[in-house]
């Protein structure tokens, strides 16, 4: 079953990142990476056309309390996010009596290829299994998004199925993955 986790008091750290709830003061950083063509499209949404659009979405993040900002320790800038989303139950029918959710993530193009997203996702996985006691976590990527596929594989997820994601930019073929708690031991994947 889909689990709802409020991240309003969550603060996680890795070697290079702080993961925490979004704040109003993050608007300029958020808009800076969200306006870049190709960033949002890799996650199923169009890149932002104005700072007003980013402000509206930032407010949603703060109201829904399910998205963590990725703050780069060196630059002190918000460079991406990890969202704790509802998973598509039709792909995971055998898990109806277990607690789970889906991870979604996006990263500033300026920071692609540096290993930051696997670092962030692994820390969120640790939090979800060790502190929230989830039974499983799902994740997915669009078939053409090889970068996201690499993150998913580095984080220990296993392929489940292919499907169709219906998002803001239309229907896109995607792949769905799962990581079960029993596959995660002592903080290692």
mmCIF file of C-alpha atoms in Angstrom:
data_model
loop_
_atom_site.group_PDB
_atom_site.id
_atom_site.type_symbol
_atom_site.label_atom_id
_atom_site.label_comp_id
_atom_site.label_asym_id
_atom_site.label_seq_id
_atom_site.Cartn_x
_atom_site.Cartn_y
_atom_site.Cartn_z
ATOM 1 C CA UNK A 1 0.000 0.000 0.000
ATOM 2 C CA UNK A 2 1.160 3.517 -0.675
ATOM 3 C CA UNK A 3 2.710 5.133 2.371
ATOM 4 C CA UNK A 4 2.586 8.870 3.038
ATOM 5 C CA UNK A 5 5.655 10.385 4.718
ATOM 6 C CA UNK A 6 5.795 14.022 5.819
ATOM 7 C CA UNK A 7 9.315 15.381 5.223
ATOM 8 C CA UNK A 8 8.760 18.756 6.892
ATOM 9 C CA UNK A 9 11.159 17.897 9.746
ATOM 10 C CA UNK A 10 13.577 15.668 7.840
ATOM 11 C CA UNK A 11 17.234 16.576 7.399
ATOM 12 C CA UNK A 12 19.588 14.019 5.881
ATOM 13 C CA UNK A 13 23.260 14.397 5.014
ATOM 14 C CA UNK A 14 25.750 12.733 2.734
ATOM 15 C CA UNK A 15 29.374 13.567 2.062
ATOM 16 C CA UNK A 16 28.446 16.295 -0.444
ATOM 17 C CA UNK A 17 24.746 16.990 0.098
ATOM 18 C CA UNK A 18 22.148 18.091 2.605
ATOM 19 C CA UNK A 19 18.620 16.852 1.922
ATOM 20 C CA UNK A 20 15.933 18.941 3.581
ATOM 21 C CA UNK A 21 12.459 20.367 2.906
ATOM 22 C CA UNK A 22 12.173 23.156 0.358
ATOM 23 C CA UNK A 23 11.999 26.731 1.657
ATOM 24 C CA UNK A 24 10.807 29.970 0.047
ATOM 25 C CA UNK A 25 14.415 31.156 -0.130
ATOM 26 C CA UNK A 26 15.159 28.287 -2.561
ATOM 27 C CA UNK A 27 13.181 29.907 -5.371
ATOM 28 C CA UNK A 28 16.098 31.351 -7.364
ATOM 29 C CA UNK A 29 18.120 28.122 -7.167
ATOM 30 C CA UNK A 30 15.066 26.041 -8.085
ATOM 31 C CA UNK A 31 14.253 28.208 -11.088
ATOM 32 C CA UNK A 32 17.901 28.199 -12.187
ATOM 33 C CA UNK A 33 17.930 24.433 -12.791
ATOM 34 C CA UNK A 34 14.216 23.926 -13.577
ATOM 35 C CA UNK A 35 14.299 26.387 -16.501
ATOM 36 C CA UNK A 36 17.007 24.460 -18.347
ATOM 37 C CA UNK A 37 15.669 22.532 -21.306
ATOM 38 C CA UNK A 38 16.103 18.795 -20.846
ATOM 39 C CA UNK A 39 16.081 18.745 -17.042
ATOM 40 C CA UNK A 40 12.343 18.540 -16.426
ATOM 41 C CA UNK A 41 11.704 16.593 -19.581
ATOM 42 C CA UNK A 42 13.864 13.754 -18.181
ATOM 43 C CA UNK A 43 11.453 13.625 -15.210
ATOM 44 C CA UNK A 44 8.151 14.001 -17.078
ATOM 45 C CA UNK A 45 7.537 17.750 -16.927
ATOM 46 C CA UNK A 46 8.348 20.690 -19.186
ATOM 47 C CA UNK A 47 11.184 22.964 -18.160
ATOM 48 C CA UNK A 48 9.919 26.089 -16.407
ATOM 49 C CA UNK A 49 9.054 29.110 -18.523
ATOM 50 C CA UNK A 50 9.091 31.712 -15.739
ATOM 51 C CA UNK A 51 10.097 32.255 -12.141
ATOM 52 C CA UNK A 52 6.373 32.547 -11.347
ATOM 53 C CA UNK A 53 5.890 28.967 -12.534
ATOM 54 C CA UNK A 54 8.756 27.840 -10.311
ATOM 55 C CA UNK A 55 7.265 29.739 -7.371
ATOM 56 C CA UNK A 56 3.907 28.022 -7.845
ATOM 57 C CA UNK A 57 5.548 24.587 -7.918
ATOM 58 C CA UNK A 58 7.831 25.429 -4.981
ATOM 59 C CA UNK A 59 4.705 26.311 -2.980
ATOM 60 C CA UNK A 60 3.221 22.922 -3.882
ATOM 61 C CA UNK A 61 6.410 21.220 -2.659
ATOM 62 C CA UNK A 62 6.167 23.057 0.646
ATOM 63 C CA UNK A 63 2.433 22.366 1.061
ATOM 64 C CA UNK A 64 2.589 18.672 0.147
ATOM 65 C CA UNK A 65 5.624 18.027 2.400
ATOM 66 C CA UNK A 66 6.887 15.084 0.335
ATOM 67 C CA UNK A 67 9.827 16.548 -1.622
ATOM 68 C CA UNK A 68 13.357 17.073 -0.338
ATOM 69 C CA UNK A 69 15.663 19.737 -1.735
ATOM 70 C CA UNK A 70 19.233 18.688 -2.511
ATOM 71 C CA UNK A 71 21.616 21.326 -1.185
ATOM 72 C CA UNK A 72 25.179 21.079 -2.482
ATOM 73 C CA UNK A 73 27.440 21.573 0.541
ATOM 74 C CA UNK A 74 30.237 23.263 -1.396
ATOM 75 C CA UNK A 75 28.120 25.792 -3.318
ATOM 76 C CA UNK A 76 25.270 26.048 -0.736
ATOM 77 C CA UNK A 77 22.817 25.961 -3.667
ATOM 78 C CA UNK A 78 19.739 23.814 -4.179
ATOM 79 C CA UNK A 79 20.645 21.653 -7.178
ATOM 80 C CA UNK A 80 17.794 19.160 -7.345
ATOM 81 C CA UNK A 81 15.183 17.193 -5.451
ATOM 82 C CA UNK A 82 14.030 13.764 -4.352
ATOM 83 C CA UNK A 83 10.277 13.241 -4.079
ATOM 84 C CA UNK A 84 8.507 10.568 -2.050
ATOM 85 C CA UNK A 85 5.640 9.775 -4.372
ATOM 86 C CA UNK A 86 2.772 7.314 -4.733
ATOM 87 C CA UNK A 87 3.765 4.261 -6.724
ATOM 88 C CA UNK A 88 1.558 2.862 -9.481
ATOM 89 C CA UNK A 89 -0.161 -0.031 -7.746
ATOM 90 C CA UNK A 90 -0.978 -1.847 -11.001
ATOM 91 C CA UNK A 91 2.715 -2.744 -11.405
ATOM 92 C CA UNK A 92 3.086 -4.007 -7.817
ATOM 93 C CA UNK A 93 -0.073 -6.028 -7.081
ATOM 94 C CA UNK A 94 1.791 -8.493 -4.837
ATOM 95 C CA UNK A 95 2.617 -5.670 -2.419
ATOM 96 C CA UNK A 96 -0.902 -4.527 -1.470
ATOM 97 C CA UNK A 97 -0.396 -5.445 2.196
ATOM 98 C CA UNK A 98 3.091 -3.956 2.472
ATOM 99 C CA UNK A 99 4.215 -0.370 3.052
ATOM 100 C CA UNK A 100 5.954 1.329 0.140
ATOM 101 C CA UNK A 101 6.370 4.412 -2.002
ATOM 102 C CA UNK A 102 8.124 5.583 -5.148
ATOM 103 C CA UNK A 103 11.187 7.788 -5.416
ATOM 104 C CA UNK A 104 11.340 10.457 -8.083
ATOM 105 C CA UNK A 105 14.335 12.714 -8.565
ATOM 106 C CA UNK A 106 15.751 15.510 -10.652
ATOM 107 C CA UNK A 107 19.184 17.127 -10.748
ATOM 108 C CA UNK A 108 20.585 20.333 -12.203
ATOM 109 C CA UNK A 109 22.275 19.685 -15.530
ATOM 110 C CA UNK A 110 25.398 21.399 -14.151
ATOM 111 C CA UNK A 111 25.832 18.486 -11.726
ATOM 112 C CA UNK A 112 25.098 15.514 -13.993
ATOM 113 C CA UNK A 113 27.725 12.775 -14.118
ATOM 114 C CA UNK A 114 29.285 13.491 -10.710
ATOM 115 C CA UNK A 115 27.626 10.673 -8.732
ATOM 116 C CA UNK A 116 25.487 13.056 -6.662
ATOM 117 C CA UNK A 117 22.115 11.510 -7.413
ATOM 118 C CA UNK A 118 23.077 7.946 -6.409
ATOM 119 C CA UNK A 119 24.552 9.471 -3.238
ATOM 120 C CA UNK A 120 21.268 11.248 -2.486
ATOM 121 C CA UNK A 121 19.029 8.295 -3.386
ATOM 122 C CA UNK A 122 21.052 5.859 -1.269
ATOM 123 C CA UNK A 123 20.707 8.191 1.721
ATOM 124 C CA UNK A 124 16.935 8.457 1.225
ATOM 125 C CA UNK A 125 16.699 4.664 0.916
ATOM 126 C CA UNK A 126 18.542 4.311 4.239
ATOM 127 C CA UNK A 127 16.116 6.771 5.856
ATOM 128 C CA UNK A 128 13.029 5.037 4.448
ATOM 129 C CA UNK A 129 14.066 1.536 5.485
ATOM 130 C CA UNK A 130 15.785 2.276 8.797
ATOM 131 C CA UNK A 131 13.727 5.170 10.169
ATOM 132 C CA UNK A 132 10.355 4.798 8.419
ATOM 133 C CA UNK A 133 10.363 0.988 8.321
ATOM 134 C CA UNK A 134 9.055 0.704 4.765
ATOM 135 C CA UNK A 135 8.832 -2.745 3.198
ATOM 136 C CA UNK A 136 9.760 -1.671 -0.328
ATOM 137 C CA UNK A 137 10.593 1.304 -2.540
ATOM 138 C CA UNK A 138 9.853 1.634 -6.240
ATOM 139 C CA UNK A 139 11.538 3.776 -8.836
ATOM 140 C CA UNK A 140 11.267 4.209 -12.576
ATOM 141 C CA UNK A 141 12.834 5.858 -15.585
ATOM 142 C CA UNK A 142 11.822 6.701 -19.113
ATOM 143 C CA UNK A 143 13.312 4.186 -21.526
ATOM 144 C CA UNK A 144 15.443 6.868 -23.205
ATOM 145 C CA UNK A 145 16.784 8.185 -19.872
ATOM 146 C CA UNK A 146 19.976 6.154 -19.475
ATOM 147 C CA UNK A 147 21.298 8.440 -16.708
ATOM 148 C CA UNK A 148 18.338 7.687 -14.468
ATOM 149 C CA UNK A 149 18.632 3.992 -15.285
ATOM 150 C CA UNK A 150 22.245 4.062 -14.031
ATOM 151 C CA UNK A 151 21.168 5.717 -10.770
ATOM 152 C CA UNK A 152 18.507 3.058 -10.235
ATOM 153 C CA UNK A 153 20.953 0.227 -10.891
ATOM 154 C CA UNK A 154 23.664 1.744 -8.651
ATOM 155 C CA UNK A 155 21.114 1.940 -5.845
ATOM 156 C CA UNK A 156 20.219 -1.762 -6.017
ATOM 157 C CA UNK A 157 16.744 -1.686 -7.566
ATOM 158 C CA UNK A 158 15.548 -4.657 -9.647
ATOM 159 C CA UNK A 159 13.558 -4.472 -12.878
ATOM 160 C CA UNK A 160 9.836 -5.284 -12.590
ATOM 161 C CA UNK A 161 8.102 -4.254 -15.806
ATOM 162 C CA UNK A 162 7.730 -1.811 -18.642
ATOM 163 C CA UNK A 163 4.737 0.469 -18.803
ATOM 164 C CA UNK A 164 3.418 3.793 -19.980
ATOM 165 C CA UNK A 165 3.816 6.905 -17.852
ATOM 166 C CA UNK A 166 1.169 9.557 -18.395
ATOM 167 C CA UNK A 167 2.592 12.898 -17.343
ATOM 168 C CA UNK A 168 2.498 16.560 -18.190
ATOM 169 C CA UNK A 169 4.438 15.974 -21.401
ATOM 170 C CA UNK A 170 2.237 13.100 -22.584
ATOM 171 C CA UNK A 171 2.558 9.328 -22.617
ATOM 172 C CA UNK A 172 6.101 7.997 -22.385
ATOM 173 C CA UNK A 173 7.357 4.400 -22.233
ATOM 174 C CA UNK A 174 9.017 3.701 -18.908
ATOM 175 C CA UNK A 175 10.601 0.945 -16.861
ATOM 176 C CA UNK A 176 9.642 0.138 -13.286
ATOM 177 C CA UNK A 177 11.932 -1.161 -10.546
ATOM 178 C CA UNK A 178 11.693 -2.249 -6.915
ATOM 179 C CA UNK A 179 13.981 -2.540 -3.901
ATOM 180 C CA UNK A 180 12.733 -4.671 -1.003
ATOM 181 C CA UNK A 181 13.774 -4.116 2.584
ATOM 182 C CA UNK A 182 15.237 -7.603 2.862
ATOM 183 C CA UNK A 183 17.620 -6.716 -0.003
ATOM 184 C CA UNK A 184 18.898 -3.789 2.038
ATOM 185 C CA UNK A 185 21.061 -4.750 5.025
ATOM 186 C CA UNK A 186 22.906 -2.583 7.536
ATOM 187 C CA UNK A 187 22.909 0.480 5.324
ATOM 188 C CA UNK A 188 24.413 -1.347 2.347
ATOM 189 C CA UNK A 189 22.692 -2.156 -0.916
#
